[in-house]
Coordinates of C-alpha atoms in Angstrom, one line a residue:
Chain A
M236 CA -18.4 -68.3 -61.4
T237 CA -21.4 -70.1 -61.7
K238 CA -22.5 -73.1 -60.3
P239 CA -20.5 -76.0 -61.9
N240 CA -22.3 -78.7 -63.5
L241 CA -22.5 -81.9 -61.7
A242 CA -24.7 -83.8 -63.9
V243 CA -23.6 -86.9 -65.6
N244 CA -25.1 -89.5 -68.1
L245 CA -24.2 -93.0 -67.3
G246 CA -25.0 -94.8 -70.3
G247 CA -28.5 -93.3 -70.5
I248 CA -29.3 -93.2 -67.0
K249 CA -29.2 -89.3 -66.3
M250 CA -27.9 -88.5 -62.8
K251 CA -28.0 -85.1 -61.2
N252 CA -24.8 -85.6 -59.6
P253 CA -22.0 -88.6 -60.0
V254 CA -22.8 -90.1 -56.7
T255 CA -24.6 -92.9 -56.2
T256 CA -24.7 -96.0 -53.7
A257 CA -23.2 -99.5 -53.9
S258 CA -25.2 -102.3 -54.1
G259 CA -25.7 -104.1 -51.0
T260 CA -24.5 -101.3 -48.6
F261 CA -27.4 -99.3 -49.0
G262 CA -30.6 -101.5 -48.7
F263 CA -33.4 -100.0 -50.7
G264 CA -34.2 -96.8 -49.9
P265 CA -35.9 -96.8 -46.2
E266 CA -32.6 -97.7 -44.2
Y267 CA -31.2 -94.5 -44.6
A268 CA -33.7 -92.3 -45.2
P269 CA -33.5 -91.1 -41.4
Y270 CA -30.0 -90.1 -42.2
L271 CA -29.9 -87.9 -45.3
D272 CA -31.9 -86.5 -48.1
L273 CA -32.6 -89.5 -50.7
N274 CA -33.4 -86.9 -53.3
K275 CA -30.0 -85.5 -53.2
L276 CA -28.3 -88.4 -54.4
G277 CA -27.2 -89.0 -58.1
A278 CA -29.1 -92.2 -58.2
I279 CA -29.5 -95.2 -55.9
V280 CA -28.2 -98.8 -56.7
V281 CA -30.4 -101.0 -54.8
K282 CA -29.5 -104.6 -52.9
G283 CA -28.9 -107.3 -55.5
T284 CA -32.1 -109.0 -56.4
T285 CA -32.5 -112.8 -57.9
L286 CA -35.5 -114.2 -59.7
E287 CA -36.1 -116.5 -56.6
P288 CA -36.0 -115.3 -52.9
R289 CA -32.5 -116.1 -51.3
L290 CA -32.2 -116.8 -47.6
G291 CA -28.3 -116.0 -47.7
N292 CA -25.7 -117.4 -45.9
P293 CA -25.2 -118.5 -42.3
T294 CA -23.3 -116.0 -39.7
P295 CA -21.0 -114.5 -39.0
R296 CA -21.3 -112.8 -42.2
I297 CA -18.8 -109.9 -41.7
V298 CA -15.7 -109.4 -40.3
E299 CA -13.0 -106.5 -40.0
T300 CA -9.6 -106.3 -41.5
P301 CA -7.3 -103.9 -41.9
A302 CA -8.7 -100.9 -43.7
G303 CA -11.6 -103.0 -44.5
I304 CA -14.4 -105.6 -44.1
L305 CA -15.1 -109.1 -45.5
N306 CA -18.8 -109.6 -46.5
A307 CA -20.5 -112.9 -47.5
I308 CA -23.9 -112.0 -47.1
G309 CA -24.9 -114.5 -49.7
L310 CA -27.5 -112.4 -52.0
Q311 CA -30.2 -112.4 -49.1
N312 CA -33.1 -110.8 -50.7
P313 CA -37.0 -111.1 -51.1
G314 CA -36.7 -112.1 -55.0
V315 CA -37.6 -109.9 -57.7
D316 CA -41.4 -110.2 -57.6
H317 CA -41.6 -109.1 -53.9
F318 CA -39.1 -106.2 -54.8
I319 CA -41.4 -105.1 -57.6
A320 CA -44.7 -105.2 -55.3
E321 CA -43.0 -103.7 -52.1
D322 CA -39.6 -102.1 -52.3
L323 CA -39.9 -100.3 -55.4
P324 CA -42.9 -98.3 -54.5
F325 CA -41.0 -96.3 -51.8
L326 CA -38.6 -94.8 -54.1
K327 CA -41.3 -93.7 -56.5
G328 CA -41.7 -90.8 -54.2
Y329 CA -38.3 -89.4 -54.9
D330 CA -36.5 -87.7 -57.4
L331 CA -33.9 -90.5 -57.8
P332 CA -32.9 -92.8 -60.6
V333 CA -33.4 -96.6 -59.3
I334 CA -30.8 -98.9 -60.5
V335 CA -31.5 -102.3 -59.7
N336 CA -28.7 -104.7 -59.2
I337 CA -29.4 -108.4 -60.6
A338 CA -27.9 -111.5 -60.0
G339 CA -28.6 -115.1 -61.6
N340 CA -27.3 -118.5 -61.6
S341 CA -28.0 -119.1 -65.4
L342 CA -28.7 -117.2 -68.6
E343 CA -32.0 -117.8 -68.2
D344 CA -32.1 -116.6 -65.0
Y345 CA -30.4 -113.3 -65.9
A346 CA -32.8 -113.2 -68.9
E347 CA -36.1 -113.6 -66.8
I348 CA -35.4 -111.2 -64.3
S349 CA -34.4 -108.6 -67.1
R350 CA -37.6 -109.3 -68.7
R351 CA -39.6 -108.5 -65.5
L352 CA -37.9 -105.3 -64.7
N353 CA -38.5 -104.2 -68.0
V354 CA -42.0 -103.6 -67.5
A355 CA -41.5 -102.4 -63.7
K356 CA -42.5 -98.7 -63.5
G357 CA -39.8 -96.6 -61.9
V358 CA -36.8 -98.6 -62.8
A359 CA -34.0 -96.4 -64.6
G360 CA -31.5 -99.1 -65.4
L361 CA -29.8 -102.5 -64.3
E362 CA -26.6 -103.3 -62.9
V363 CA -25.8 -106.6 -63.7
N364 CA -23.7 -108.7 -61.0
I365 CA -21.5 -111.4 -62.5
S366 CA -19.4 -111.8 -59.8
C367 CA -20.4 -112.2 -56.5
P368 CA -17.9 -114.0 -54.7
N369 CA -20.8 -115.3 -52.1
V370 CA -23.1 -117.3 -54.3
K371 CA -22.3 -121.0 -55.3
K372 CA -22.9 -121.6 -58.9
G373 CA -22.1 -125.0 -59.2
G374 CA -18.7 -124.1 -60.9
L375 CA -20.0 -121.6 -63.3
Q376 CA -18.6 -118.1 -62.8
F377 CA -19.7 -115.8 -65.0
G378 CA -17.6 -112.9 -64.4
T379 CA -14.3 -114.9 -65.1
E380 CA -14.7 -116.0 -68.7
P381 CA -14.8 -113.4 -71.1
N382 CA -17.2 -115.6 -73.2
M383 CA -19.5 -115.7 -70.3
V384 CA -19.4 -112.1 -69.7
Y385 CA -20.2 -111.5 -73.3
Q386 CA -23.1 -114.2 -73.4
V387 CA -24.8 -112.7 -70.1
T388 CA -24.7 -109.3 -71.3
K389 CA -26.2 -110.2 -74.6
A390 CA -29.1 -112.1 -73.0
I391 CA -30.0 -109.2 -71.0
K392 CA -29.6 -106.9 -73.6
E393 CA -32.1 -108.8 -75.6
N394 CA -34.5 -108.9 -72.9
T395 CA -35.1 -105.4 -71.9
S396 CA -34.5 -101.7 -73.4
L397 CA -33.3 -100.4 -69.8
P398 CA -29.8 -99.4 -70.0
V399 CA -27.4 -101.9 -68.7
I400 CA -24.4 -101.6 -66.4
V401 CA -22.3 -104.6 -66.0
K402 CA -20.6 -105.1 -62.9
L403 CA -17.3 -106.7 -63.5
S404 CA -15.2 -108.8 -60.6
P405 CA -11.7 -108.0 -60.1
N406 CA -10.7 -111.7 -59.2
V407 CA -9.7 -112.3 -62.9
T408 CA -6.3 -112.1 -64.6
D409 CA -7.3 -109.5 -67.3
I410 CA -9.8 -107.0 -66.4
V411 CA -9.7 -105.5 -69.4
S412 CA -10.3 -108.8 -71.6
M413 CA -13.6 -108.7 -69.5
A414 CA -14.6 -105.3 -70.0
V415 CA -14.2 -105.8 -74.0
A416 CA -16.4 -108.6 -73.8
A417 CA -19.1 -106.4 -71.8
E418 CA -18.6 -103.9 -74.4
E419 CA -19.0 -106.4 -77.1
G420 CA -22.2 -108.0 -75.5
G421 CA -23.8 -104.6 -75.6
A422 CA -23.3 -103.4 -72.5
D423 CA -24.3 -99.5 -72.0
G424 CA -21.8 -99.2 -69.2
L425 CA -19.7 -100.7 -66.9
A426 CA -19.3 -100.8 -62.9
L427 CA -16.1 -101.7 -61.4
I428 CA -14.9 -102.8 -59.0
N429 CA -16.9 -105.5 -57.1
T430 CA -15.4 -107.0 -53.4
L431 CA -12.2 -109.1 -53.7
L432 CA -12.1 -112.6 -52.5
G433 CA -10.5 -113.2 -49.3
M434 CA -11.1 -114.8 -45.8
A435 CA -10.1 -114.8 -41.9
I436 CA -9.0 -117.2 -39.4
D437 CA -9.7 -116.9 -35.8
I438 CA -6.7 -118.2 -34.2
N439 CA -8.7 -119.1 -30.8
L440 CA -10.9 -121.0 -32.7
K441 CA -8.4 -122.4 -35.0
K442 CA -11.4 -122.0 -37.9
P443 CA -12.4 -119.5 -40.6
I444 CA -14.3 -116.5 -39.1
L445 CA -17.0 -116.4 -41.8
G446 CA -20.1 -119.0 -42.2
N447 CA -19.3 -119.0 -45.6
I448 CA -15.4 -119.2 -45.2
M449 CA -15.0 -116.9 -47.9
G450 CA -16.1 -113.4 -48.5
G451 CA -15.6 -110.2 -50.6
L452 CA -12.9 -107.9 -49.3
S453 CA -14.3 -104.0 -49.5
G454 CA -13.2 -100.6 -47.9
P455 CA -10.3 -98.5 -48.1
A456 CA -7.8 -101.8 -48.3
I457 CA -8.9 -102.3 -51.8
K458 CA -8.9 -98.7 -53.3
P459 CA -5.8 -98.9 -55.2
V460 CA -6.7 -102.1 -57.1
A461 CA -10.1 -100.4 -58.2
V462 CA -7.9 -97.3 -59.4
R463 CA -5.6 -99.4 -61.1
M464 CA -8.6 -101.4 -62.9
I465 CA -10.4 -98.0 -63.8
W466 CA -7.3 -96.6 -65.3
Q467 CA -6.7 -99.8 -67.5
V468 CA -10.3 -100.4 -68.5
A469 CA -11.6 -96.5 -69.3
Q470 CA -8.5 -96.6 -71.6
K471 CA -9.6 -99.6 -73.7
V472 CA -13.1 -99.2 -73.8
K473 CA -15.5 -96.2 -75.0
L474 CA -18.1 -97.3 -72.2
P475 CA -18.9 -94.9 -69.2
I476 CA -17.8 -96.3 -66.0
L477 CA -19.1 -96.3 -62.6
G478 CA -16.4 -96.6 -60.2
M479 CA -16.3 -97.9 -56.7
G480 CA -14.0 -99.7 -54.2
G481 CA -13.1 -98.2 -50.9
I482 CA -14.4 -94.7 -51.9
M483 CA -14.5 -93.0 -48.2
T484 CA -13.9 -89.3 -48.9
T485 CA -14.2 -86.6 -51.7
E486 CA -10.5 -87.0 -52.5
D487 CA -10.9 -90.8 -53.3
A488 CA -14.1 -90.0 -55.5
I489 CA -11.9 -87.2 -57.7
E490 CA -9.3 -89.8 -57.8
F491 CA -11.5 -92.3 -59.3
I492 CA -13.0 -89.7 -61.9
L493 CA -9.4 -88.8 -63.0
A494 CA -8.9 -92.4 -63.7
G495 CA -11.9 -92.5 -65.5
A496 CA -14.7 -93.2 -63.8
T497 CA -18.1 -91.2 -65.1
A498 CA -19.7 -91.7 -61.6
V499 CA -18.8 -93.4 -58.4
A500 CA -20.5 -95.4 -56.1
I501 CA -20.2 -95.1 -52.1
G502 CA -20.5 -98.6 -50.4
T503 CA -18.6 -99.4 -47.2
A504 CA -18.1 -95.9 -46.2
N505 CA -21.7 -95.7 -45.3
F506 CA -21.1 -98.0 -42.4
T507 CA -19.0 -95.5 -41.0
N508 CA -20.5 -92.4 -42.1
P509 CA -24.2 -92.7 -42.8
R510 CA -23.9 -89.5 -44.6
A511 CA -20.6 -90.2 -46.7
T512 CA -22.7 -89.7 -50.2
M513 CA -24.0 -86.3 -49.1
D514 CA -20.6 -85.1 -47.8
I515 CA -19.0 -86.4 -51.1
I516 CA -21.6 -84.6 -53.4
D517 CA -21.1 -81.3 -51.7
G518 CA -17.2 -82.2 -51.4
I519 CA -17.0 -82.5 -55.2
E520 CA -19.1 -79.4 -55.7
T521 CA -16.4 -77.3 -53.6
Y522 CA -13.6 -79.0 -55.2
L523 CA -14.9 -78.1 -58.4
L524 CA -15.5 -74.4 -57.4
A525 CA -12.2 -74.2 -55.9
K526 CA -10.2 -75.4 -58.9
G527 CA -12.5 -73.3 -61.2
I528 CA -13.8 -76.4 -62.9
S529 CA -17.2 -75.6 -64.9
D530 CA -18.2 -79.3 -65.5
I531 CA -17.3 -82.3 -63.9
S532 CA -17.1 -84.2 -66.7
N533 CA -13.9 -82.2 -67.7
L534 CA -12.2 -84.4 -65.2
V535 CA -12.9 -87.7 -66.5
G536 CA -10.0 -89.7 -67.2
A537 CA -8.0 -86.3 -67.0
A538 CA -5.1 -88.3 -65.5
W539 CA -4.5 -89.9 -68.6
K540 CA -6.1 -87.5 -71.2
S541 CA -3.5 -85.3 -72.7
Chain B
M267 CA -35.7 -86.9 -37.0
S268 CA -32.2 -87.7 -37.9
K269 CA -30.7 -90.8 -36.0
Q270 CA -27.2 -89.5 -36.1
F271 CA -26.1 -87.4 -32.9
W272 CA -22.8 -86.0 -31.9
A273 CA -23.0 -85.8 -28.2
E274 CA -20.4 -84.6 -25.6
V275 CA -18.6 -87.2 -23.4
V276 CA -19.3 -86.2 -19.9
T277 CA -17.9 -88.9 -18.0
N278 CA -16.0 -92.3 -18.9
E279 CA -14.6 -94.2 -16.2
Q280 CA -13.3 -97.8 -15.7
V281 CA -15.4 -99.7 -13.2
R282 CA -13.9 -102.9 -13.0
K283 CA -11.1 -104.8 -15.0
N284 CA -12.1 -104.5 -18.5
F285 CA -15.5 -103.0 -17.8
W286 CA -16.4 -99.3 -18.0
W287 CA -18.9 -96.9 -17.9
M288 CA -19.6 -93.6 -20.4
T289 CA -21.9 -91.0 -20.0
I290 CA -22.6 -88.7 -23.0
Q291 CA -25.2 -85.6 -23.3
N292 CA -27.5 -84.9 -26.2
E293 CA -31.0 -84.0 -25.3
E294 CA -32.8 -85.3 -28.5
L295 CA -31.1 -88.6 -28.0
A296 CA -32.0 -89.0 -24.5
R297 CA -35.2 -88.0 -24.8
A298 CA -35.7 -90.7 -27.9
A299 CA -33.8 -93.6 -26.1
K300 CA -36.1 -96.6 -25.0
P301 CA -35.2 -99.6 -23.0
G302 CA -33.4 -102.5 -25.1
Q303 CA -32.2 -99.7 -27.6
F304 CA -28.7 -99.5 -28.7
L305 CA -26.1 -97.1 -30.0
H306 CA -23.8 -97.6 -32.7
I307 CA -20.7 -95.6 -31.8
K308 CA -17.8 -94.5 -34.2
V309 CA -14.8 -95.4 -32.6
S310 CA -12.0 -94.9 -35.5
N311 CA -11.5 -93.3 -39.0
L312 CA -9.8 -96.4 -40.6
T313 CA -9.0 -99.6 -38.6
P314 CA -11.1 -100.9 -37.3
L315 CA -13.9 -99.6 -39.9
L316 CA -16.9 -100.4 -38.4
R317 CA -19.3 -98.7 -35.5
R318 CA -19.3 -100.5 -32.4
P319 CA -23.0 -101.2 -31.2
I320 CA -23.3 -101.0 -27.4
S321 CA -26.5 -101.6 -25.4
I322 CA -28.0 -98.1 -23.8
H323 CA -27.5 -98.7 -20.0
D324 CA -29.3 -95.6 -18.5
V325 CA -30.9 -92.3 -19.2
E326 CA -31.3 -89.6 -16.9
G327 CA -32.5 -86.2 -18.1
D328 CA -30.3 -85.3 -21.5
K329 CA -27.5 -88.0 -20.3
V330 CA -27.5 -91.5 -21.9
K331 CA -25.0 -93.9 -20.2
I332 CA -23.5 -96.9 -21.8
L333 CA -21.7 -100.0 -19.8
Y334 CA -19.1 -101.7 -22.2
Q335 CA -16.9 -104.6 -21.8
V336 CA -13.3 -104.4 -23.6
V337 CA -13.0 -107.1 -25.6
G338 CA -11.2 -106.0 -28.9
E339 CA -9.6 -103.1 -30.3
G340 CA -12.7 -100.9 -31.0
T341 CA -13.8 -101.3 -27.4
R342 CA -10.2 -100.5 -26.3
L343 CA -10.7 -97.2 -28.5
L344 CA -13.8 -96.3 -26.7
T345 CA -12.0 -96.0 -23.2
N346 CA -9.8 -93.3 -25.0
F347 CA -12.6 -90.9 -24.6
K348 CA -12.4 -87.9 -22.5
Q349 CA -14.5 -85.7 -20.9
G350 CA -15.6 -82.7 -22.9
E351 CA -14.8 -84.7 -26.5
T352 CA -17.5 -85.1 -28.9
I353 CA -18.5 -89.0 -29.8
D354 CA -20.2 -89.5 -32.8
V355 CA -23.3 -91.9 -32.4
M356 CA -26.2 -93.5 -34.4
G357 CA -29.1 -94.2 -32.2
P358 CA -31.4 -94.8 -30.5
L359 CA -31.3 -98.0 -33.0
G360 CA -33.3 -101.4 -32.9
N361 CA -37.1 -102.0 -31.3
G362 CA -36.4 -102.1 -27.4
F363 CA -38.3 -104.2 -25.2
N364 CA -41.9 -104.2 -25.3
L365 CA -43.2 -102.6 -22.2
D366 CA -46.8 -102.6 -23.4
G367 CA -49.3 -105.3 -23.1
F368 CA -49.6 -105.9 -19.4
A369 CA -53.3 -107.1 -19.1
E370 CA -55.4 -106.1 -16.3
T371 CA -54.9 -108.5 -13.6
K372 CA -56.5 -108.7 -10.0
S373 CA -52.8 -108.4 -9.2
L374 CA -50.0 -106.4 -9.9
P375 CA -48.2 -107.7 -13.0
K376 CA -45.0 -109.3 -12.2
V377 CA -42.0 -109.7 -14.4
A378 CA -38.7 -111.6 -14.1
I379 CA -35.5 -110.0 -15.8
V380 CA -32.9 -112.4 -16.3
A381 CA -29.1 -110.9 -16.9
G382 CA -26.4 -112.7 -17.5
G383 CA -22.4 -111.2 -17.5
I384 CA -22.5 -108.1 -19.5
G385 CA -26.0 -108.8 -20.9
V386 CA -26.8 -107.0 -17.8
A387 CA -25.9 -103.6 -19.7
P388 CA -29.3 -102.6 -21.4
L389 CA -31.5 -104.2 -18.1
L390 CA -31.0 -101.4 -15.6
Y391 CA -32.7 -99.0 -17.5
L392 CA -35.2 -101.6 -18.3
V393 CA -35.8 -102.2 -14.8
K394 CA -36.2 -98.4 -14.2
S395 CA -38.8 -98.4 -16.6
L396 CA -41.0 -101.1 -15.5
S397 CA -40.7 -100.1 -12.0
K398 CA -42.0 -96.4 -13.1
K399 CA -45.0 -98.2 -14.5
G400 CA -45.8 -99.9 -11.0
I401 CA -44.6 -103.4 -12.4
K402 CA -43.2 -105.3 -9.6
V403 CA -39.7 -106.9 -10.9
T404 CA -37.7 -109.7 -9.8
L405 CA -34.3 -109.7 -11.4
Y406 CA -32.0 -113.0 -11.5
Q407 CA -28.4 -111.8 -12.1
G408 CA -25.6 -114.4 -12.9
A409 CA -22.0 -114.0 -13.4
G410 CA -18.6 -115.7 -13.2
T411 CA -17.7 -114.1 -9.9
N412 CA -19.2 -111.7 -7.2
E413 CA -16.9 -108.9 -8.8
L414 CA -18.7 -109.4 -12.1
L415 CA -22.2 -108.7 -10.9
L416 CA -22.0 -105.6 -12.6
G417 CA -24.4 -102.9 -11.0
Q418 CA -25.1 -104.8 -7.6
E419 CA -24.5 -101.8 -5.9
F420 CA -27.5 -99.9 -7.6
F421 CA -29.8 -103.2 -7.8
T422 CA -29.4 -104.0 -4.1
K423 CA -30.8 -100.5 -3.2
M424 CA -33.8 -100.6 -5.8
N425 CA -37.4 -101.7 -5.0
L426 CA -37.1 -105.3 -6.5
E427 CA -36.3 -109.0 -5.8
Y428 CA -33.0 -109.4 -6.3
K429 CA -31.6 -112.8 -6.7
I430 CA -27.9 -113.6 -7.8
A431 CA -25.7 -116.9 -8.9
T432 CA -22.1 -116.9 -9.6
D433 CA -20.2 -119.6 -11.4
D434 CA -17.5 -119.8 -8.5
G435 CA -20.2 -119.6 -5.9
S436 CA -18.3 -116.3 -4.7
A437 CA -21.8 -114.8 -4.0
G438 CA -25.3 -116.0 -4.0
H439 CA -26.1 -119.3 -5.6
K440 CA -23.1 -121.5 -6.7
G441 CA -24.4 -122.1 -10.5
F442 CA -26.2 -121.1 -13.4
V443 CA -28.9 -118.0 -12.7
T444 CA -31.4 -120.2 -15.0
E445 CA -31.3 -122.7 -11.9
L446 CA -32.7 -119.7 -9.7
L447 CA -35.4 -118.8 -12.3
A448 CA -36.5 -122.7 -12.8
R449 CA -36.8 -122.8 -9.1
D450 CA -39.2 -120.0 -8.9
L451 CA -41.4 -120.8 -12.0
H452 CA -42.8 -123.7 -10.0
K453 CA -44.2 -121.3 -7.8
E454 CA -44.4 -117.9 -9.3
S455 CA -46.6 -116.7 -12.0
F456 CA -44.6 -114.0 -14.0
T457 CA -46.5 -111.9 -16.7
Q458 CA -43.1 -111.8 -18.7
I459 CA -39.8 -112.4 -18.5
Y460 CA -37.1 -110.2 -20.1
S461 CA -33.5 -111.5 -20.7
C462 CA -30.1 -110.3 -22.3
G463 CA -26.9 -112.6 -21.9
P464 CA -24.8 -115.2 -23.2
H465 CA -26.8 -117.3 -26.2
V466 CA -26.7 -120.4 -23.9
M467 CA -28.2 -118.7 -21.3
L468 CA -31.0 -117.3 -23.5
Q469 CA -31.5 -120.6 -24.9
A470 CA -32.0 -121.9 -21.2
V471 CA -34.3 -119.0 -20.4
A472 CA -36.4 -119.8 -24.1
N473 CA -36.8 -123.4 -22.8
L474 CA -38.0 -122.4 -19.4
A475 CA -40.4 -119.9 -21.1
L476 CA -41.8 -122.4 -23.2
K477 CA -42.2 -125.1 -20.4
Y478 CA -44.1 -122.8 -18.2
D479 CA -45.7 -121.1 -21.1
V480 CA -44.5 -117.5 -20.1
P481 CA -43.9 -114.7 -22.7
A482 CA -40.6 -114.2 -23.2
Q483 CA -38.2 -111.4 -24.9
L484 CA -35.1 -111.8 -25.6
S485 CA -32.0 -109.5 -26.8
L486 CA -30.0 -110.8 -29.4
E487 CA -26.5 -109.9 -30.6
E488 CA -24.6 -110.5 -33.8
R489 CA -21.5 -109.1 -35.6
M490 CA -22.9 -106.0 -37.4
G491 CA -22.3 -103.8 -40.1
C492 CA -24.0 -101.0 -41.0
G493 CA -26.6 -100.4 -38.0
T494 CA -29.4 -99.3 -40.6
G495 CA -30.8 -102.6 -41.8
A496 CA -29.3 -102.3 -45.2
C497 CA -26.5 -104.4 -45.3
L498 CA -28.0 -107.9 -43.9
A499 CA -24.9 -108.6 -41.8
C500 CA -26.5 -109.1 -38.5
V501 CA -29.0 -111.6 -39.1
C502 CA -30.4 -114.2 -36.3
K503 CA -33.0 -117.1 -37.2
I504 CA -36.4 -116.3 -36.6
K505 CA -39.1 -118.9 -36.9
T506 CA -41.4 -118.4 -40.1
K507 CA -45.2 -117.7 -39.6
A508 CA -45.8 -121.2 -40.8
N509 CA -44.1 -122.4 -38.1
E510 CA -43.1 -125.7 -39.5
L511 CA -40.1 -127.7 -37.9
G512 CA -36.6 -126.7 -39.7
E513 CA -38.4 -123.6 -41.5
F514 CA -36.9 -120.0 -40.7
T515 CA -36.1 -116.9 -42.0
Y516 CA -33.5 -114.4 -41.4
K517 CA -34.2 -111.0 -39.6
K518 CA -32.1 -108.2 -38.8
V519 CA -30.9 -107.6 -34.9
C520 CA -30.0 -104.0 -35.7
L521 CA -33.7 -102.9 -36.9
D522 CA -36.3 -106.2 -36.5
G523 CA -34.4 -106.4 -33.2
P524 CA -32.4 -106.9 -31.1
V525 CA -35.4 -108.0 -28.9
F526 CA -37.3 -110.7 -30.1
A527 CA -39.9 -113.1 -28.8
A528 CA -38.3 -116.3 -27.4
K529 CA -40.6 -118.6 -28.8
E530 CA -39.7 -117.1 -32.3
V531 CA -36.1 -117.7 -32.1
V532 CA -34.1 -120.6 -33.6
F533 CA -31.5 -121.9 -31.4
D534 CA -28.9 -124.0 -33.6
D535 CA -27.9 -126.6 -30.6

């Protein structure tokens, strides 16, 4: 059998294979360059970027939990202008679509940041963070109201011609209604899931461990929730899905694709194994060869498609 | 050059209650290691999920040695590694101590090294490296008791001035190691101070360094995630260049550190 086709199209973003990095776990590129060949990635999703620089939360910002971690980084980032001028150039030397994760406090923020990235050279798409549990929004939680999801998506689409992938929060009662709202707002794709809201308490100090008190749970512990949500959303909306949430191995990645994901993002796994993305890319190819499957897209949603 | 290595465990033995030495073998890793750098070590596949950051204690030939304290599940799992087994390490990570910049002086440069508790771990390699450059070292070591003065048996045999302090008075000065440093700063002129240990001790060292106008390098620690500089979990507060009161930024202990200039570190208390 000839080499199976691994290339996928994520809402207009052409990826040479279905593996990318989860925002916030992979920095901007240089951090993992000593460990792997960035050119081999299907795409890179960089750290969440905001209009203005953000300091982030007080420490501790991370704590281990069974089969997972809680993080409360607080979106520390140098701001979109600094990103465009200083961080983006590094990636231009690589054969790698750059997807920029964006976050904002208001519709105007999202619109403005989209405008600036729309004219930045070397950006392949936007991943819209409407759900970071670590950002105080003064009451506004964009990701928990279908109407807000619709408004944010629409506002961004009006200000950019780049593919817009909306990253959904799992901290909702009905993930499908959020997905439908994003689709109606004009999204080109969906990313799910972001982290689950959680916390931990130090029993000796008798206080919450995280400086921000609450944080986002990620890692293997959340995988079943992610698979379930992708399974539900994929059957109700037509948009391509970027699946993530506890993928550690090739087998995990295949599970997500079978549930309905067109591509997968690897996040927490990078902390345990800096070459996790590489291992999974190779593993998917080996799997397809072993099963005699000629094209990765044959597997997308195969668990529910007849 | 990749920074991920599979090394062979040569020895892994208990030194004191809750303190262990492990020696691992990997030539490339040993060649690259500088004093003050650390290894990010994989201890399990699932729980605990994260690697453990452990300072490089010593380097000899193609072998790297770590001195670690068992404080929780991760470090407890480290004790299970047996001779001949393979261990997955990222490293050497971090900026390490700065051993340059000793201006030509009439007399040989003299440095002070201040170690507190398990903070002595990265300082053995530092002591050896400085001595190799012909720099005179005064080592101040403090711990709870005589038993906890780790490495005492090496330091007493080395060509350096060695001053110890214990909380309970079981050896040396009864009290804090920084009290010994404070006394000496009256009469000594050190070119540089290096320190690693509990946060309160580092703060005391920083205050003394400021008071006597001696440059000091502190090795900090913070709960760590990726170890590559990507996740921004392990940050510490560093004064911004403008140096206005209250103005700080967050720097990464794994990449910008773990060693920082004392006068740049913001101590909250």
